[in-house]
XYZ file of C-alpha atoms in Angstrom:
655
model
C 32.728 25.185 2.911
C 34.905 24.658 -0.122
C 34.809 21.547 -2.198
C 38.282 21.350 -3.622
C 40.851 23.888 -2.583
C 41.063 23.993 1.195
C 44.325 22.430 2.335
C 42.875 21.074 5.604
C 40.416 18.927 3.650
C 42.956 17.553 1.219
C 42.048 13.976 2.054
C 38.452 14.612 1.042
C 39.596 16.127 -2.276
C 40.782 12.760 -3.543
C 37.802 10.567 -2.776
C 35.220 12.685 -4.630
C 37.589 13.006 -7.572
C 37.934 9.255 -7.844
C 34.186 8.850 -7.496
C 33.585 11.399 -10.241
C 36.037 9.638 -12.547
C 34.731 6.138 -11.910
C 31.072 7.107 -11.827
C 31.267 9.427 -14.822
C 33.236 6.884 -16.843
C 30.783 4.157 -15.947
C 27.831 6.299 -17.068
C 29.543 7.075 -20.386
C 30.309 3.407 -21.042
C 26.869 2.261 -19.888
C 24.959 4.629 -22.136
C 27.264 3.971 -25.078
C 26.253 0.305 -24.837
C 22.585 1.026 -24.112
C 21.851 3.573 -26.830
C 21.195 1.106 -29.701
C 18.579 -0.780 -27.647
C 16.516 2.283 -26.678
C 13.666 4.138 -28.327
C 14.256 7.516 -29.966
C 13.206 9.367 -26.801
C 15.295 7.010 -24.700
C 18.336 7.622 -26.893
C 17.956 11.393 -26.440
C 17.882 11.054 -22.664
C 20.749 8.570 -22.806
C 22.830 11.068 -24.790
C 22.201 13.715 -22.130
C 23.257 11.327 -19.380
C 26.328 10.395 -21.373
C 27.204 14.086 -21.719
C 26.827 14.602 -17.970
C 28.989 11.535 -17.466
C 31.731 13.056 -19.640
C 31.525 16.308 -17.674
C 31.855 14.520 -14.349
C 34.647 12.317 -15.684
C 36.741 15.285 -16.861
C 36.008 17.197 -13.654
C 37.364 14.299 -11.647
C 40.391 13.929 -13.924
C 41.193 17.633 -13.810
C 41.026 17.774 -10.051
C 42.845 14.494 -9.446
C 45.779 14.969 -11.816
C 46.077 18.743 -12.192
C 44.544 19.896 -8.880
C 42.305 22.331 -10.753
C 41.040 25.008 -8.415
C 37.717 25.772 -9.940
C 35.311 26.039 -12.727
C 31.673 27.027 -12.580
C 30.526 23.419 -12.151
C 32.895 22.879 -9.220
C 31.664 26.045 -7.552
C 28.122 24.711 -7.920
C 29.215 21.512 -6.213
C 30.879 23.575 -3.494
C 27.647 25.454 -2.903
C 25.619 22.241 -2.829
C 27.946 20.725 -0.223
C 27.504 23.783 1.959
C 23.744 23.931 1.485
C 23.000 20.291 2.281
C 25.642 20.075 4.981
C 26.998 16.805 3.648
C 30.474 15.646 2.696
C 31.602 15.901 -0.937
C 31.531 12.154 -1.465
C 27.911 12.044 -0.271
C 27.067 14.797 -2.728
C 28.612 12.698 -5.494
C 26.438 9.786 -4.350
C 23.380 12.043 -4.593
C 24.270 13.108 -8.140
C 24.761 9.557 -9.340
C 21.578 8.399 -7.615
C 19.637 10.787 -9.850
C 21.482 9.562 -12.931
C 20.871 5.909 -12.096
C 17.194 6.637 -11.513
C 16.893 8.175 -14.980
C 18.754 5.178 -16.405
C 16.259 2.852 -14.730
C 13.394 4.804 -16.265
C 14.631 4.791 -19.862
C 15.539 1.091 -19.746
C 12.168 0.105 -18.283
C 9.755 1.036 -21.050
C 5.968 0.992 -20.914
C 5.353 -2.653 -21.775
C 5.025 -5.735 -19.588
C 8.665 -6.644 -20.289
C 11.510 -4.373 -19.238
C 13.616 -3.194 -22.174
C 16.773 -4.184 -20.335
C 15.887 -5.966 -17.071
C 19.371 -6.190 -15.488
C 20.248 -2.564 -16.181
C 16.842 -1.191 -15.197
C 16.508 -3.097 -11.922
C 20.146 -2.715 -10.873
C 20.087 0.996 -11.715
C 16.956 1.506 -9.634
C 18.474 -0.406 -6.739
C 21.711 1.556 -7.051
C 19.825 4.857 -7.086
C 18.031 3.966 -3.841
C 21.247 2.819 -2.184
C 23.158 5.931 -3.245
C 20.480 8.384 -2.112
C 20.306 6.581 1.234
C 24.093 6.929 1.563
C 23.869 10.613 0.620
C 21.388 11.356 3.390
C 22.891 9.195 6.113
C 24.490 10.671 9.214
C 27.305 9.501 11.440
C 25.127 9.986 14.510
C 22.520 7.219 14.342
C 19.762 7.163 16.927
C 20.672 5.225 20.034
C 19.026 1.825 20.347
C 19.348 1.984 24.121
C 15.840 3.429 24.667
C 14.444 0.308 22.955
C 16.220 -2.063 25.323
C 13.377 -2.041 27.817
C 10.605 -2.516 25.275
C 12.118 -4.833 22.681
C 10.297 -7.797 24.193
C 6.981 -5.940 23.919
C 7.721 -5.235 20.264
C 8.250 -8.957 19.665
C 5.099 -9.847 21.592
C 3.095 -7.258 19.658
C 4.262 -8.625 16.330
C 3.528 -12.244 17.251
C 0.112 -11.342 18.649
C -0.737 -9.226 15.607
C 0.334 -11.939 13.184
C -1.657 -14.622 14.997
C -4.751 -12.443 14.596
C -3.985 -11.784 10.927
C -2.055 -14.734 9.546
C -3.800 -17.767 11.047
C -6.459 -19.540 8.947
C -6.382 -17.017 6.126
C -8.595 -19.384 4.118
C -11.378 -19.315 6.694
C -11.454 -15.605 7.559
C -12.775 -14.339 5.218
C -14.007 -17.671 3.866
C -14.344 -16.349 0.319
C -11.523 -15.279 -1.984
C -12.913 -12.149 -3.599
C -12.709 -11.629 -7.327
C -10.424 -8.618 -6.932
C -7.988 -10.575 -4.766
C -7.944 -13.454 -7.225
C -7.581 -11.249 -10.309
C -4.738 -9.414 -8.620
C -3.174 -12.796 -7.872
C -3.512 -13.922 -11.481
C -1.593 -10.846 -12.593
C 1.044 -11.566 -9.944
C 1.470 -15.086 -11.321
C 2.581 -13.424 -14.552
C 5.821 -12.463 -12.771
C 6.442 -16.105 -11.879
C 5.656 -17.326 -15.394
C 7.808 -14.684 -17.072
C 4.841 -12.987 -18.736
C 5.887 -9.697 -17.166
C 8.844 -8.370 -15.221
C 8.208 -4.625 -15.360
C 7.627 -3.239 -11.861
C 7.492 0.341 -13.159
C 4.124 0.157 -14.923
C 0.544 -0.380 -13.850
C -1.102 -3.772 -13.852
C -4.327 -5.029 -12.356
C -6.984 -2.307 -12.083
C -4.433 0.373 -13.064
C -2.547 -0.061 -9.781
C 1.282 -0.136 -9.857
C 2.562 -3.578 -10.788
C 5.206 -3.482 -8.055
C 2.539 -4.684 -5.622
C 1.844 -7.639 -7.903
C 5.539 -8.472 -7.793
C 5.358 -8.477 -3.975
C 2.324 -10.764 -4.207
C 4.237 -13.094 -6.502
C 6.771 -13.650 -3.720
C 3.994 -14.895 -1.446
C 2.673 -17.173 -4.179
C 6.194 -18.485 -4.830
C 6.484 -19.455 -1.151
C 2.946 -20.655 -0.300
C 1.768 -21.647 -3.764
C -1.179 -20.535 -5.869
C -3.416 -20.613 -2.823
C -5.372 -18.221 -0.642
C -2.559 -18.052 1.961
C -0.128 -17.244 -0.852
C -2.120 -14.081 -1.530
C -3.032 -13.111 2.010
C -0.020 -13.858 4.211
C 2.049 -10.932 2.814
C -0.816 -8.631 3.807
C -0.920 -10.231 7.260
C 2.800 -9.578 7.669
C 2.358 -5.980 6.545
C -0.515 -5.421 8.976
C 1.514 -6.918 11.827
C 4.496 -4.693 11.063
C 2.135 -1.701 11.023
C 1.117 -2.442 14.616
C 4.775 -2.506 15.691
C 5.577 0.707 13.806
C 2.570 2.402 15.424
C 4.034 1.493 18.819
C 7.406 3.018 17.879
C 5.921 6.176 16.357
C 3.500 6.707 19.250
C 6.298 6.130 21.726
C 8.398 8.795 20.030
C 5.536 11.286 19.720
C 3.845 10.669 23.085
C 4.938 8.086 25.668
C 5.141 4.357 26.376
C 1.635 4.027 27.765
C -0.049 5.807 24.859
C 2.001 3.698 22.462
C 1.039 0.473 24.223
C -2.697 1.274 24.285
C -2.806 2.525 20.685
C -0.873 -0.421 19.245
C -2.778 -2.983 21.326
C -6.132 -1.645 20.136
C -4.909 -1.565 16.522
C -3.673 -5.149 16.877
C -7.182 -6.281 17.869
C -9.075 -3.844 15.611
C -11.802 -5.613 13.611
C -11.218 -3.176 10.769
C -7.447 -3.583 10.613
C -7.639 -7.365 11.023
C -10.029 -7.588 8.072
C -7.869 -5.648 5.624
C -4.737 -7.426 6.876
C -6.418 -10.674 5.800
C -7.090 -9.602 2.217
C -4.716 -10.105 -0.689
C -5.087 -6.533 -1.930
C -2.884 -3.470 -1.681
C -4.882 -1.251 0.726
C -3.187 -2.465 3.906
C 0.241 -1.416 2.627
C -0.812 2.231 2.634
C -1.392 2.160 6.379
C 2.237 1.158 6.877
C 3.621 3.648 4.352
C 1.647 6.595 5.783
C 2.690 5.741 9.317
C 6.377 5.318 8.458
C 6.535 8.401 6.236
C 4.800 10.783 8.628
C 6.462 9.255 11.678
C 9.910 9.730 10.138
C 8.984 13.261 9.048
C 7.853 14.229 12.550
C 11.049 12.787 14.050
C 13.169 14.587 11.437
C 11.579 17.950 12.185
C 11.550 17.698 15.964
C 14.980 16.083 16.369
C 16.560 17.905 13.395
C 17.851 14.699 11.852
C 18.866 14.609 8.199
C 18.797 10.799 8.176
C 15.156 10.854 9.288
C 14.291 13.161 6.385
C 15.986 10.643 4.094
C 13.977 7.813 5.658
C 10.786 9.816 5.157
C 11.740 10.286 1.506
C 12.434 6.570 1.057
C 9.038 5.680 2.529
C 7.309 8.408 0.526
C 8.833 7.154 -2.710
C 8.110 3.466 -2.139
C 4.561 4.234 -0.991
C 3.636 5.328 -4.515
C 4.062 1.743 -5.726
C 1.107 0.469 -3.678
C -2.405 1.860 -3.127
C -3.508 5.134 -4.693
C -4.254 6.942 -1.405
C -0.476 7.240 -0.875
C -0.597 10.142 -3.319
C -2.267 12.079 -0.526
C 1.090 12.256 1.233
C 2.060 14.905 -1.310
C -0.809 16.981 0.067
C -0.438 16.233 3.770
C 3.333 16.713 4.010
C 3.462 20.238 2.482
C 0.431 21.354 4.525
C 2.007 20.189 7.773
C 5.373 21.698 6.871
C 3.693 25.037 6.186
C 1.976 24.905 9.595
C 5.166 24.143 11.530
C 7.200 26.601 9.453
C 4.806 29.408 10.356
C 5.317 28.550 14.022
C 9.112 28.575 13.818
C 10.539 30.286 10.744
C 14.154 30.039 11.895
C 13.850 26.300 12.357
C 12.180 26.029 8.956
C 15.227 27.685 7.412
C 17.506 25.174 9.157
C 15.318 22.269 8.043
C 15.050 23.356 4.389
C 18.038 21.262 3.168
C 16.612 18.168 4.863
C 13.174 18.802 3.383
C 14.620 19.168 -0.114
C 16.671 16.013 0.436
C 13.484 14.186 1.444
C 11.710 15.147 -1.774
C 14.811 14.371 -3.852
C 14.929 10.921 -2.268
C 11.273 10.349 -3.093
C 11.810 11.602 -6.656
C 14.693 9.188 -7.228
C 12.482 6.253 -6.260
C 9.340 7.403 -8.063
C 10.959 8.553 -11.321
C 10.613 5.300 -13.344
C 6.921 5.022 -12.429
C 6.407 8.749 -12.991
C 7.802 8.440 -16.526
C 5.271 5.706 -17.228
C 2.450 7.916 -15.951
C 3.742 10.793 -18.087
C 3.543 8.571 -21.172
C 0.113 7.172 -20.249
C -1.636 9.772 -18.060
C -4.928 7.874 -18.280
C -3.362 5.151 -16.138
C -2.543 7.709 -13.459
C -6.070 9.089 -13.327
C -7.964 5.803 -13.771
C -8.154 4.784 -10.064
C -9.460 8.229 -9.111
C -11.898 8.542 -12.003
C -13.573 5.273 -10.994
C -14.736 6.695 -7.667
C -14.862 10.477 -8.099
C -18.117 12.400 -7.829
C -19.303 12.846 -11.401
C -21.856 15.334 -12.665
C -24.332 12.528 -13.344
C -23.884 11.162 -9.820
C -24.375 14.594 -8.271
C -27.507 15.264 -10.324
C -29.001 11.888 -9.434
C -28.214 12.346 -5.730
C -29.644 15.871 -5.658
C -32.838 14.615 -7.278
C -33.126 11.648 -4.920
C -32.480 13.703 -1.767
C -34.270 16.840 -2.972
C -31.376 19.062 -1.919
C -28.783 21.371 -3.447
C -25.256 20.468 -4.445
C -23.998 22.145 -1.262
C -26.345 19.950 0.763
C -25.094 16.827 -1.015
C -21.430 17.706 -0.428
C -22.130 18.573 3.217
C -23.845 15.226 3.715
C -20.884 13.515 2.067
C -18.487 15.139 4.530
C -20.666 14.168 7.480
C -20.881 10.575 6.261
C -17.140 10.469 5.689
C -16.315 11.817 9.152
C -18.821 9.674 11.019
C -17.574 6.604 9.160
C -14.725 6.766 11.656
C -16.951 6.587 14.726
C -20.684 5.927 14.248
C -21.748 5.384 10.630
C -21.531 1.748 9.412
C -18.872 1.155 6.783
C -19.857 -0.104 3.344
C -18.442 -1.528 0.135
C -15.340 -3.715 0.704
C -16.147 -4.318 4.356
C -19.695 -4.154 5.696
C -19.514 -4.999 9.406
C -22.570 -2.957 10.364
C -20.373 -0.673 12.505
C -17.905 2.169 11.995
C -14.127 1.894 11.887
C -14.073 2.486 15.657
C -16.609 0.602 17.746
C -18.430 2.492 20.570
C -15.841 2.494 23.375
C -12.961 3.318 21.044
C -15.101 6.000 19.385
C -15.720 7.689 22.752
C -12.003 7.567 23.547
C -11.335 9.048 20.097
C -13.492 12.097 20.829
C -11.922 12.454 24.278
C -8.477 12.312 22.696
C -9.436 15.017 20.202
C -10.664 17.266 23.033
C -7.424 16.853 24.974
C -5.362 17.499 21.845
C -7.281 20.683 21.063
C -6.122 22.089 24.384
C -2.622 22.073 22.885
C -3.565 23.677 19.607
C 0.006 24.785 18.885
C 1.377 21.251 19.257
C 2.657 20.031 15.878
C 1.528 16.486 16.774
C -2.063 17.729 16.758
C -1.664 19.363 13.369
C -0.075 16.268 11.877
C -2.954 14.041 13.017
C -5.632 16.594 12.064
C -4.233 17.039 8.546
C -3.739 13.266 8.224
C -7.335 12.464 9.157
C -8.629 15.546 7.367
C -7.249 14.267 4.086
C -9.078 10.949 4.377
C -12.303 12.580 5.491
C -12.100 14.944 2.503
C -11.102 12.299 -0.039
C -13.857 10.024 1.256
C -16.390 12.833 0.993
C -15.395 13.569 -2.597
C -15.773 9.914 -3.594
C -18.769 7.725 -4.266
C -19.992 5.073 -1.811
C -19.190 7.048 1.337
C -18.048 5.754 3.808
C -16.312 3.079 1.720
C -14.198 1.014 4.114
C -11.233 0.458 1.788
C -10.506 4.199 1.671
C -9.890 4.476 5.422
C -7.127 1.885 5.846
C -4.315 4.437 6.047
C -6.390 6.542 8.461
C -6.678 3.717 11.009
C -3.226 4.220 12.640
C -3.969 7.924 13.158
C -7.362 7.080 14.676
C -5.786 4.734 17.189
C -3.112 7.301 18.038
C -5.929 9.590 19.147
C -7.720 6.744 20.946
C -4.539 5.800 22.820
C -3.895 9.433 23.706
C -7.436 9.863 25.031
C -7.275 6.659 27.077
C -3.935 7.627 28.598
C -5.206 11.090 29.549
C -8.158 9.553 31.390
C -5.824 7.181 33.238
C -3.580 10.104 34.197
C -6.554 12.062 35.552
C -7.686 9.096 37.641
C -4.155 8.548 38.922
C -4.049 12.202 39.951
C -7.323 11.896 41.851
C -6.397 8.567 43.468
C -2.713 9.088 44.192
C -2.644 6.394 46.863
C -3.968 3.804 44.424
C -2.052 4.650 41.262
C -0.959 1.063 40.629
C -4.505 -0.199 41.081
C -5.882 2.463 38.735
C -3.272 1.656 36.116
C -3.773 -2.107 36.342
C -7.552 -1.873 36.202
C -7.403 0.587 33.284
C -5.162 -1.692 31.243
C -7.482 -4.593 32.066
C -10.408 -2.588 30.643
C -8.369 -1.737 27.540
C -7.685 -5.450 27.054
C -11.403 -6.203 27.318
C -12.192 -3.561 24.690
C -9.434 -4.891 22.426
C -10.405 -8.564 22.718
C -14.064 -7.677 22.188
C -13.150 -6.012 18.893
C -11.420 -9.147 17.598
C -14.235 -11.325 18.959
C -16.683 -9.209 16.979
C -14.743 -9.839 13.765
C -14.245 -13.585 14.118
C -17.469 -14.637 15.848
C -20.048 -11.991 14.968
C -19.218 -10.502 11.579
C -17.516 -13.457 9.856
C -20.213 -16.159 10.311
C -22.881 -13.807 8.938
C -20.786 -12.098 6.284
C -21.688 -12.077 2.604
C -18.163 -10.928 1.747
C -17.551 -10.980 -1.978
C -21.230 -11.226 -2.844
C -23.438 -14.035 -4.099
C -21.569 -14.854 -7.298
C -18.167 -14.895 -5.600
C -19.573 -17.325 -3.035
C -20.648 -19.517 -5.946
C -17.130 -19.378 -7.373
C -15.556 -20.176 -3.986
C -17.804 -23.192 -3.323
C -17.349 -24.529 -6.839
C -13.567 -24.119 -6.624
C -13.540 -26.043 -3.345
C -15.497 -28.876 -4.980
C -13.388 -28.974 -8.140
C -10.144 -29.147 -6.168
C -11.220 -32.586 -4.939
C -12.132 -33.875 -8.405
C -10.282 -35.475 -11.267
C -8.655 -32.638 -13.203
C -9.238 -34.544 -16.434
C -12.903 -33.545 -16.244
C -13.966 -30.493 -18.196
C -16.518 -28.026 -16.854
C -19.389 -26.654 -18.900
C -20.698 -23.596 -17.087
C -24.164 -22.160 -17.738
C -24.599 -18.952 -15.792
C -25.365 -16.335 -18.406
C -26.033 -13.452 -18.224
C -24.970 -13.325 -14.551
C -21.495 -14.842 -14.640
C -19.129 -17.113 -16.515
C -16.552 -19.569 -15.258
C -13.757 -17.019 -15.653
C -15.720 -13.797 -15.208
C -14.675 -13.800 -11.534
C -10.995 -14.440 -10.894
C -11.645 -16.803 -7.974
C -12.122 -19.930 -10.102
C -9.189 -19.514 -12.516
C -6.908 -18.623 -9.594
C -7.872 -21.514 -7.312
C -8.340 -24.227 -9.960
C -6.125 -23.214 -12.897
C -5.882 -26.838 -14.094
C -9.594 -27.111 -14.871
C -10.625 -26.706 -18.500
C -13.894 -24.850 -18.909
C -16.424 -23.826 -21.516
C -19.125 -21.213 -21.000
C -22.597 -21.692 -22.478
C -23.853 -18.180 -23.151
C -27.124 -19.113 -24.817
C -30.078 -21.426 -24.074
C -29.454 -25.165 -24.210
C -29.364 -26.414 -27.784
C -28.364 -23.073 -29.309
C -25.728 -23.615 -32.055
C -23.391 -21.044 -30.518
C -22.887 -23.339 -27.520
C -19.932 -25.517 -28.518
C -19.943 -28.837 -26.658
C -16.435 -30.027 -25.648
C -15.199 -33.260 -27.200
C -14.353 -34.718 -23.782
C -16.505 -37.550 -22.441
C -15.831 -36.511 -18.849
C -17.891 -33.358 -18.447
C -19.171 -31.636 -15.341
C -22.148 -29.383 -16.055
C -22.724 -26.430 -13.720
C -25.974 -24.459 -13.786
C -26.915 -21.408 -11.771
C -30.440 -21.433 -10.283
C -31.609 -19.027 -12.999
C -30.733 -21.652 -15.683
C -32.948 -24.491 -14.423
C -34.568 -24.912 -17.846
C -31.139 -25.598 -19.296
C -30.470 -28.054 -16.472
C -33.644 -29.999 -17.279
C -32.749 -30.053 -20.980
C -29.249 -31.334 -20.165
C -30.636 -34.107 -17.943
C -33.040 -35.174 -20.703
C -30.245 -35.280 -23.278
C -27.833 -37.112 -20.946
C -29.995 -39.169 -18.551
C -28.623 -41.267 -15.711
C -26.150 -38.721 -14.358
C -25.667 -37.523 -10.780
C -27.282 -34.223 -9.728
C -25.777 -32.251 -6.824
C -27.356 -29.128 -5.361
C -24.857 -26.855 -3.610
C -26.417 -24.606 -0.985
C -25.294 -22.077 1.567
C -27.805 -21.858 4.357
C -31.179 -21.856 2.658
C -29.829 -20.367 -0.568
C -29.052 -22.506 -3.609
C -25.746 -21.504 -5.140
C -25.621 -23.828 -8.168
C -26.561 -27.249 -9.539
C -23.843 -29.632 -10.628
C -24.642 -32.483 -13.008
C -22.190 -35.333 -13.605
C -23.392 -36.519 -16.980
C -22.862 -39.885 -18.631
C -21.642 -38.883 -22.090
C -22.041 -41.740 -24.605
């Protein structure tokens, strides 16, 4: 497949030449203008890009005006066209996508402000658009198969959003400190304090998620819904995507059961109602692996490109998305060993997938390269340390092998029988009893088809989360299983459908009755899961912990007060007014002063305001009594939750 000198493809000779001239010239001009604004390292990279731009410009000129027949670089392009099986103009788009991605990286920088915001953001957007064009095909998948189920997709989304997006203030009824602190960082995008989406922000997570959060806050205000509704939308889309992926991999009935149970899942509802980044990983894993499976089985280059797009964007959310770089190669090795000839045919698409991901990730990857501690920070916080292992071995009187084995058991059974802990403590596992039984049944049926690449994809997918959970502290920590939930419900749906098929085979004369009754039972199981979350777990939940509940109650009270009042907060050494992000996020207008010493200590600076609201935690009752003696005649309010006192509030009369 020649690039330039085959007469029958003369029409295609011109378009790439023009693209090379225009694109190369644009890169030369762009980097000529950018160079003075960049760092020394950035200028070096810019010079390289400028040199490549000159090369591409002259290649285009030579071919367009003099019909040059070759050159080593043109032969390389010829070979690339043949290898990827794409047209020359799409290859040019691929080349420039890489160049624009590098441009985005060097004009981003490592600080909160982009070095050159328009160039960096537009270059990144252009790189994504160009790589998508490069991998597109002129044979898109027919939408006809969706015609019969499009209404169910709409119903699923509406149902899922109602379960996730309604009353986000009440369920959970506390805005956790992590949610609020994440929101405060997101507000920085709205206030112009930061605009760099290619660095890390809150808790060393990529700041791109904070930018997404800022969109919710811009629409719904600096409120709890402003933080949580984007997550609810993401969770609802995940349910729909699970239906589509399951339908492609299995059948309509499995897809319906799996997506319905995920829609009502107590676990998935909870994380879809939190303003944190975990829920986004469930969507990115499902889309990436679903597109990859479709690409392999249908031999579609566009699906490989879609998988690469999802893989690249996934790295800008929760840290578990990095596991895709483990799961994808492992699965590809498994399927390649089964069909080596197909693997050879799929190699260009696989490389295109990773190139697509690289184009998207590159600006963030450059930041991590400059500050590797930011890359490792999220993992170092939860990894099994030597001190942790020694303490656990001493406490359990077992060897390190015994500790690791117990960790793996806890991690696995966190899916089915062992109560989850940490960010979500419902007293049950991810799957409640009926779903857990269906999960094991689904696994047994899948094992009968041990050569089926669907089985290997799900096994490797779940195996990664079981392993990563086992090698982390606080096993089974709920927040680390969010991206595993779609895979779990795939297996549950598969198991349920197999049972229905067996019953239909035994009762052939009553197939419709068997099907109807089975779906009715599935609905009961699904509704019971949601009922558990809203009416069993939520009323009894201590989500966020004692001090976050204090912050939530106090914020609710202060919202109804005159913002001209200043708060003096005495909660040392337990908490301060701003030590938990809930208060500064929900009541940013309130001025506050922390007293971090006993009443009367000189280091406590009394505000000059005459309208002061004193807040004392129960542990500071001596300070409360001293305050009331110094400023008698005020109003004392005790805020409780159940039988527990959260804080005392004293409206003092300041002379």
